[in-house]
CSV table of C-alpha atoms in Angstrom, one decimal:
chain,number,residue,atom,x,y,z
A,1434,MET,CA,35.2,12.6,37.6
A,1435,ILE,CA,35.8,10.9,40.8
A,1436,SER,CA,32.8,11.0,41.9
A,1437,ARG,CA,29.2,9.5,41.3
A,1438,SER,CA,26.4,11.0,40.3
A,1439,ASP,CA,24.4,8.9,42.5
A,1440,ASP,CA,26.4,9.9,45.2
A,1441,LEU,CA,26.2,13.2,44.4
A,1442,GLU,CA,22.1,13.2,44.4
A,1443,LEU,CA,21.8,11.4,47.9
A,1444,LEU,CA,24.2,13.9,49.0
A,1445,LEU,CA,22.2,16.3,48.4
A,1446,ALA,CA,18.9,15.2,49.8
A,1447,VAL,CA,21.0,14.1,53.3
A,1448,VAL,CA,21.7,18.1,53.0
A,1449,ASP,CA,18.2,19.4,52.1
A,1450,CYS,CA,16.3,16.0,54.2
A,1451,GLY,CA,18.4,17.3,57.3
A,1452,GLY,CA,19.5,13.9,58.2
A,1453,PHE,CA,20.8,10.9,56.4
A,1454,SER,CA,17.0,9.2,57.4
A,1455,PRO,CA,14.6,11.8,55.8
A,1456,ALA,CA,16.8,11.3,52.7
A,1457,ALA,CA,16.6,7.1,52.8
A,1458,ASN,CA,13.0,7.2,53.7
A,1459,GLN,CA,12.3,10.1,50.5
A,1460,LEU,CA,14.1,7.9,48.2
A,1461,ASN,CA,13.5,4.9,49.4
A,1462,VAL,CA,16.5,3.5,49.6
A,1463,PRO,CA,17.8,1.9,53.4
A,1464,VAL,CA,19.9,4.5,55.2
A,1465,ALA,CA,23.0,2.3,54.8
A,1466,LYS,CA,23.1,3.1,51.2
A,1467,VAL,CA,23.0,6.9,52.4
A,1468,SER,CA,25.5,6.2,54.4
A,1469,ARG,CA,28.1,4.5,52.2
A,1470,ALA,CA,27.7,7.5,50.2
A,1471,ILE,CA,28.7,10.6,51.9
A,1472,GLN,CA,31.8,8.0,53.2
A,1473,ARG,CA,33.0,7.2,49.9
A,1474,LEU,CA,33.1,10.7,48.4
A,1475,GLU,CA,34.5,12.0,51.7
A,1476,LYS,CA,37.4,9.0,50.9
A,1477,GLN,CA,37.5,9.8,48.0
A,1478,LEU,CA,37.5,14.4,47.9
A,1479,GLY,CA,40.2,13.3,50.9
A,1480,VAL,CA,37.8,16.3,53.1
A,1481,THR,CA,34.7,16.0,55.1
A,1482,LEU,CA,31.5,17.1,53.8
A,1483,LEU,CA,29.5,16.8,56.9
A,1484,GLN,CA,28.8,18.1,60.7
A,1485,ARG,CA,27.3,15.1,62.6
A,1486,THR,CA,25.6,15.2,65.6
A,1487,THR,CA,23.3,13.1,67.9
A,1488,ARG,CA,20.8,15.3,66.8
A,1489,ARG,CA,21.5,17.4,62.8
A,1490,ILE,CA,24.0,17.4,60.8
A,1491,SER,CA,25.5,20.3,59.1
A,1492,LEU,CA,28.0,20.9,56.0
A,1493,THR,CA,31.2,21.8,56.2
A,1494,GLU,CA,32.7,25.0,54.7
A,1495,GLU,CA,34.6,23.0,52.0
A,1496,GLY,CA,30.9,20.5,52.2
A,1497,GLU,CA,29.3,23.6,51.5
A,1498,LEU,CA,30.8,25.3,48.9
A,1499,PHE,CA,31.7,21.4,47.3
A,1500,VAL,CA,27.4,21.5,47.5
A,1501,THR,CA,26.5,24.5,46.2
A,1502,ASN,CA,28.9,23.3,42.9
A,1503,ILE,CA,27.0,20.5,42.8
A,1504,ARG,CA,24.0,22.0,43.0
A,1505,GLN,CA,24.6,24.0,40.0
A,1506,GLY,CA,26.5,21.4,38.0
A,1507,LEU,CA,22.6,18.4,38.1
A,1508,GLN,CA,20.8,21.9,37.5
A,1509,GLN,CA,22.8,22.2,34.6
A,1510,LEU,CA,23.3,18.0,33.5
A,1511,GLU,CA,19.5,18.2,33.9
A,1512,SER,CA,18.9,21.1,31.7
A,1513,ALA,CA,21.1,19.3,29.3
A,1514,GLU,CA,19.0,16.4,29.2
A,1515,GLU,CA,15.7,18.1,29.0
A,1516,GLN,CA,17.5,19.8,25.8
A,1517,LEU,CA,17.9,16.7,24.5
A,1518,ARG,CA,14.5,15.7,24.8
A,1519,LEU,CA,13.1,18.3,23.3
A,1520,ARG,CA,15.0,18.1,20.5
A,1521,MET,CA,13.7,14.5,20.1
A,1522,ASP,CA,10.6,15.8,19.8
A,1523,HIS,CA,11.3,18.4,17.8
A,1524,PRO,CA,14.5,18.2,15.6
A,1525,LYS,CA,16.6,20.1,14.9
A,1526,GLY,CA,19.5,21.0,12.9
A,1527,ARG,CA,21.0,21.3,9.9
A,1528,LEU,CA,20.4,18.0,7.3
A,1529,ARG,CA,22.4,17.5,4.4
A,1530,VAL,CA,20.4,15.6,1.5
A,1531,ASP,CA,21.4,14.3,-1.5
A,1532,ALA,CA,20.0,12.1,-4.3
A,1533,ALA,CA,20.2,12.1,-8.1
A,1534,THR,CA,19.3,14.7,-10.0
A,1535,PRO,CA,15.7,13.2,-11.0
A,1536,PHE,CA,15.0,12.5,-7.3
A,1537,MET,CA,15.9,15.2,-6.3
A,1538,LEU,CA,13.4,17.5,-8.5
A,1539,HIS,CA,10.3,14.5,-8.9
A,1540,GLN,CA,10.2,13.3,-5.7
A,1541,LEU,CA,11.9,15.5,-2.5
A,1542,VAL,CA,11.4,18.7,-4.0
A,1543,PRO,CA,7.7,18.7,-3.6
A,1544,LEU,CA,7.6,17.4,-0.7
A,1545,LEU,CA,10.0,20.9,1.4
A,1546,GLU,CA,6.6,22.8,1.6
A,1547,GLU,CA,4.9,19.7,3.9
A,1548,PHE,CA,8.1,18.8,5.5
A,1549,ARG,CA,9.4,22.7,6.2
A,1550,GLU,CA,5.9,22.9,7.7
A,1551,GLN,CA,5.7,19.7,10.1
A,1552,TYR,CA,10.0,20.4,10.8
A,1553,PRO,CA,10.6,23.9,10.9
A,1554,GLU,CA,13.6,23.9,12.9
A,1555,ILE,CA,15.1,21.3,10.2
A,1556,HIS,CA,17.2,23.1,8.0
A,1557,LEU,CA,17.9,20.8,4.8
A,1558,GLU,CA,20.4,21.5,2.4
A,1559,LEU,CA,20.3,19.7,-0.6
A,1560,SER,CA,22.7,18.0,-2.8
A,1561,THR,CA,22.6,16.0,-6.4
A,1562,SER,CA,24.6,13.9,-7.4
A,1563,GLU,CA,24.2,11.6,-10.1
A,1564,GLY,CA,27.0,9.0,-9.4
A,1565,ILE,CA,27.8,7.4,-6.2
A,1566,ILE,CA,29.7,10.0,-3.7
A,1567,ASP,CA,31.8,9.5,-0.5
A,1568,LEU,CA,29.1,10.7,2.3
A,1569,LEU,CA,32.0,12.2,4.8
A,1570,GLU,CA,33.6,13.8,2.1
A,1571,LYS,CA,30.7,15.4,0.8
A,1572,ARG,CA,29.3,16.3,4.0
A,1573,THR,CA,26.2,14.9,3.7
A,1574,ASP,CA,23.6,13.6,6.3
A,1575,VAL,CA,21.9,11.5,4.2
A,1576,ALA,CA,21.3,10.3,0.5
A,1577,ILE,CA,18.8,8.2,-1.5
A,1578,ARG,CA,21.1,5.4,-3.3
A,1579,ILE,CA,18.9,3.4,-6.4
A,1580,GLY,CA,19.9,-0.1,-6.7
A,1581,GLN,CA,21.6,-2.6,-4.6
A,1582,LEU,CA,24.1,-0.6,-2.1
A,1583,GLU,CA,27.5,-2.6,-2.1
A,1584,ASP,CA,28.9,-0.3,0.4
A,1585,SER,CA,28.9,-2.7,3.9
A,1586,SER,CA,30.1,0.4,5.7
A,1587,LEU,CA,26.4,2.0,4.6
A,1588,HIS,CA,23.2,1.7,6.8
A,1589,ALA,CA,20.4,1.6,4.5
A,1590,SER,CA,16.5,1.8,5.0
A,1591,LEU,CA,14.2,0.6,2.3
A,1592,LEU,CA,11.9,3.6,1.1
A,1593,GLY,CA,10.3,1.6,-1.4
A,1594,ARG,CA,10.4,0.3,-4.7
A,1595,SER,CA,10.6,1.8,-8.9
A,1596,ARG,CA,10.0,-0.5,-11.4
A,1597,LEU,CA,12.3,0.9,-14.4
A,1598,HIS,CA,10.2,1.1,-17.9
A,1599,ILE,CA,11.2,1.5,-21.8
A,1600,LEU,CA,9.9,4.3,-22.8
A,1601,ALA,CA,9.8,6.5,-26.5
A,1602,SER,CA,8.0,9.1,-27.1
A,1603,PRO,CA,4.7,8.8,-29.9
A,1604,LEU,CA,7.1,10.8,-32.5
A,1605,TYR,CA,10.1,8.8,-32.3
A,1606,LEU,CA,7.2,5.7,-32.6
A,1607,GLU,CA,5.8,7.1,-35.5
A,1608,ARG,CA,9.0,8.0,-37.2
A,1609,LYS,CA,11.1,4.3,-36.0
A,1610,GLY,CA,8.2,1.7,-35.0
A,1611,GLN,CA,7.7,0.1,-31.9
A,1612,PRO,CA,10.4,-3.1,-31.2
A,1613,GLN,CA,8.4,-6.1,-30.5
A,1614,THR,CA,11.4,-8.4,-29.4
A,1615,ALA,CA,14.5,-7.0,-27.3
A,1616,ASP,CA,16.3,-8.4,-30.0
A,1617,GLN,CA,14.7,-5.6,-32.0
A,1618,LEU,CA,16.5,-2.2,-29.9
A,1619,THR,CA,19.4,-2.7,-32.0
A,1620,GLU,CA,17.7,-1.2,-35.2
A,1621,HIS,CA,16.3,1.5,-32.4
A,1622,ARG,CA,18.1,4.5,-31.7
A,1623,LEU,CA,19.3,4.5,-27.4
A,1624,LEU,CA,19.4,6.3,-24.9
A,1625,GLY,CA,22.0,5.6,-22.6
A,1626,PHE,CA,25.0,7.0,-19.4
A,1627,ILE,CA,28.2,7.7,-20.0
A,1628,PRO,CA,30.6,5.5,-17.7
A,1629,PRO,CA,30.8,3.6,-15.4
A,1630,THR,CA,27.6,1.5,-17.6
A,1631,ARG,CA,25.9,-0.4,-14.9
A,1632,LEU,CA,22.5,1.3,-15.8
A,1633,ASN,CA,23.5,0.9,-19.7
A,1634,ARG,CA,22.2,-2.8,-18.8
A,1635,TRP,CA,18.5,-3.4,-19.3
A,1636,PRO,CA,16.2,-5.3,-17.2
A,1637,VAL,CA,14.8,-6.7,-20.5
A,1638,GLY,CA,15.1,-10.6,-22.0
A,1639,GLU,CA,17.8,-12.2,-20.7
A,1640,GLY,CA,19.3,-8.9,-19.9
A,1641,LEU,CA,20.9,-7.0,-22.0
A,1642,GLU,CA,24.1,-4.3,-22.4
A,1643,ILE,CA,23.4,-1.3,-24.9
A,1644,LYS,CA,24.9,1.0,-26.5
A,1645,PRO,CA,23.7,4.2,-26.3
A,1646,ASP,CA,23.6,6.2,-29.1
A,1647,LEU,CA,23.6,9.3,-27.2
A,1648,ALA,CA,25.3,8.9,-23.9
A,1649,ALA,CA,24.2,11.6,-20.6
A,1650,SER,CA,25.3,11.7,-17.5
A,1651,SER,CA,22.3,12.7,-15.5
A,1652,GLY,CA,18.6,10.7,-15.9
A,1653,GLU,CA,16.9,14.1,-16.3
A,1654,VAL,CA,18.9,15.2,-19.6
A,1655,LEU,CA,18.2,11.8,-20.8
A,1656,ARG,CA,13.8,12.0,-20.3
A,1657,GLN,CA,14.4,15.1,-22.0
A,1658,ALA,CA,16.2,13.9,-24.7
A,1659,CYS,CA,13.8,11.1,-24.6
A,1660,LEU,CA,10.6,12.9,-24.3
A,1661,VAL,CA,11.4,15.2,-27.7
A,1662,GLY,CA,11.5,11.7,-29.8
A,1663,GLU,CA,15.5,10.7,-29.8
A,1664,GLY,CA,15.1,6.9,-29.2
A,1665,ILE,CA,14.4,4.9,-26.6
A,1666,GLY,CA,15.3,4.7,-22.6
A,1667,CYS,CA,15.4,3.1,-20.0
A,1668,PHE,CA,14.4,4.8,-16.5
A,1669,SER,CA,12.6,4.6,-12.7
A,1670,GLY,CA,9.2,5.3,-12.2
A,1671,PHE,CA,9.3,7.7,-9.9
A,1672,MET,CA,11.2,9.9,-12.9
A,1673,VAL,CA,8.7,9.2,-15.7
A,1674,GLN,CA,4.8,8.8,-14.5
A,1675,GLN,CA,3.8,11.4,-15.0
A,1676,ASP,CA,4.7,11.1,-18.1
A,1677,ILE,CA,3.2,8.0,-19.4
A,1678,ALA,CA,-0.1,8.5,-17.4
A,1679,ASP,CA,-0.2,11.8,-20.0
A,1680,GLY,CA,0.5,9.8,-22.7
A,1681,ARG,CA,3.7,11.4,-23.6
A,1682,LEU,CA,6.4,8.9,-23.2
A,1683,ILE,CA,4.5,5.1,-24.1
A,1684,ARG,CA,5.9,1.8,-22.5
A,1685,VAL,CA,7.4,-0.8,-25.2
A,1686,LEU,CA,9.2,-4.2,-24.7
A,1687,GLU,CA,6.5,-4.0,-20.7
A,1688,ASN,CA,5.9,-8.1,-21.4
A,1689,GLU,CA,9.8,-8.5,-21.4
A,1690,MET,CA,11.0,-6.7,-18.2
A,1691,GLN,CA,12.5,-8.8,-15.5
A,1692,SER,CA,10.8,-7.2,-12.4
A,1693,PRO,CA,11.5,-7.4,-9.0
A,1694,ASN,CA,15.3,-6.3,-9.8
A,1695,PRO,CA,18.5,-4.4,-7.9
A,1696,ARG,CA,18.1,-1.5,-9.4
A,1697,GLU,CA,14.1,-1.0,-8.3
A,1698,GLN,CA,15.2,-0.9,-5.0
A,1699,VAL,CA,14.6,2.7,-3.2
A,1700,GLN,CA,16.8,3.8,0.3
A,1701,ALA,CA,18.0,6.2,2.5
A,1702,VAL,CA,21.8,5.7,3.0
A,1703,TYR,CA,23.6,7.0,6.5
A,1704,TYR,CA,27.0,5.5,7.7
A,1705,ARG,CA,26.9,2.5,10.2
A,1706,ASN,CA,28.5,4.0,12.7
A,1707,THR,CA,26.5,7.7,13.3
A,1708,ALA,CA,24.2,7.0,15.4
A,1709,LEU,CA,20.5,8.0,14.0
A,1710,SER,CA,19.4,11.1,14.7
A,1711,SER,CA,16.4,12.6,15.9
A,1712,ARG,CA,16.2,15.2,12.3
A,1713,ILE,CA,17.6,12.4,9.9
A,1714,ASN,CA,14.8,10.1,11.8
A,1715,ALA,CA,12.1,12.6,11.0
A,1716,PHE,CA,13.2,13.3,7.4
A,1717,ILE,CA,13.6,9.4,5.8
A,1718,GLU,CA,10.0,8.7,8.5
A,1719,PHE,CA,8.5,11.8,6.5
A,1720,ILE,CA,8.9,10.9,2.5
A,1721,ARG,CA,9.2,7.3,3.2
A,1722,PRO,CA,5.7,6.8,3.1
A,1723,ARG,CA,5.2,10.3,0.6
A,1724,LEU,CA,7.2,9.4,-2.1
A,1725,LYS,CA,5.5,8.5,-5.9
A,1726,LEU,CA,8.1,5.5,-7.2
A,1727,ASN,CA,5.7,4.5,-9.7
C-alpha cells in the first residue's frame, strides 16, 4: 500500500465538501495540507484524481473509481476497528487454561458458573497437568503455576499466596501420635511426590528433604490418602482449607513452618511475547479476587 490513510481521508473530505477550502475548514487543518495530500496521492498513483477549475472541482474517471473503492475500504477498516473495540469491551473466543488437578478442582471449577454468566462469549477449555508444561506445545493460553517461576520467557501475574500446611488425619494421629519436632517426622509414614522430587522438600525447620513412604504424581491423590489415614503430607492451603475447617485434617508442626516461602506463590503465566488478549485479562482479573487460597 503506497497511499497514506490520512491522505485518503483528506481526499474524501475534498470530494464530500466540494473543495479544498471547505474540506480544510471542516477538518480544521490548513488548506495547504489538503492540497499537498492530493498532490502526493496523484504523484504516487501516477494519475490525476481531481479536475480543478476556479469554480469547482470534480473527479476524473480514474478518481471516481479510486474514491469508490477507498470509501468501501475505509468503511471496512472502521468496521474492523469497531469490532475490535467491542471485542475488548466484551471479550469473546476460546481460552485454554491449564492448572494442576487440585487447583482446578478446588479453585477454578467452583467459579465456572459465575464466569460463564459474566463472560458468555468466552469458551473455556480446561486441562490439568501435574508438572510444568510447554504452553505452546500444549496450545495453552494461560496456566496457573504454584511456586517460583523459573522460565524467563513467561510473564507472570501474581494471584496471591497459599500457605503450606503439614497435615494428618485424626485417625492417623490417634494411631501414631503427633510429631513434636521436624526430626520426629522420620518416625512417621510420609506422603510425597514421585520424581521430580522438588515438592518433597518441606519448609519445616531448616528445610527437610523427605523420602516418602507413599508417593504419587497428583496432589489430589495424596490428599485423599491423607484423609483416610495413610500418613502425613504437606499441602497448599487452597486444596485443604475446608478439610482443616471441618476437622478432617489436623495441622502438625505448625510453629516450625517457614512462611512466606517461594512455594506459596500462585501465579497466572503466559508468554511474554504474546499480547495480553482481552479474554486472558478478563479471566485473570475475574479469578484473582475470588480465589480462596489459604
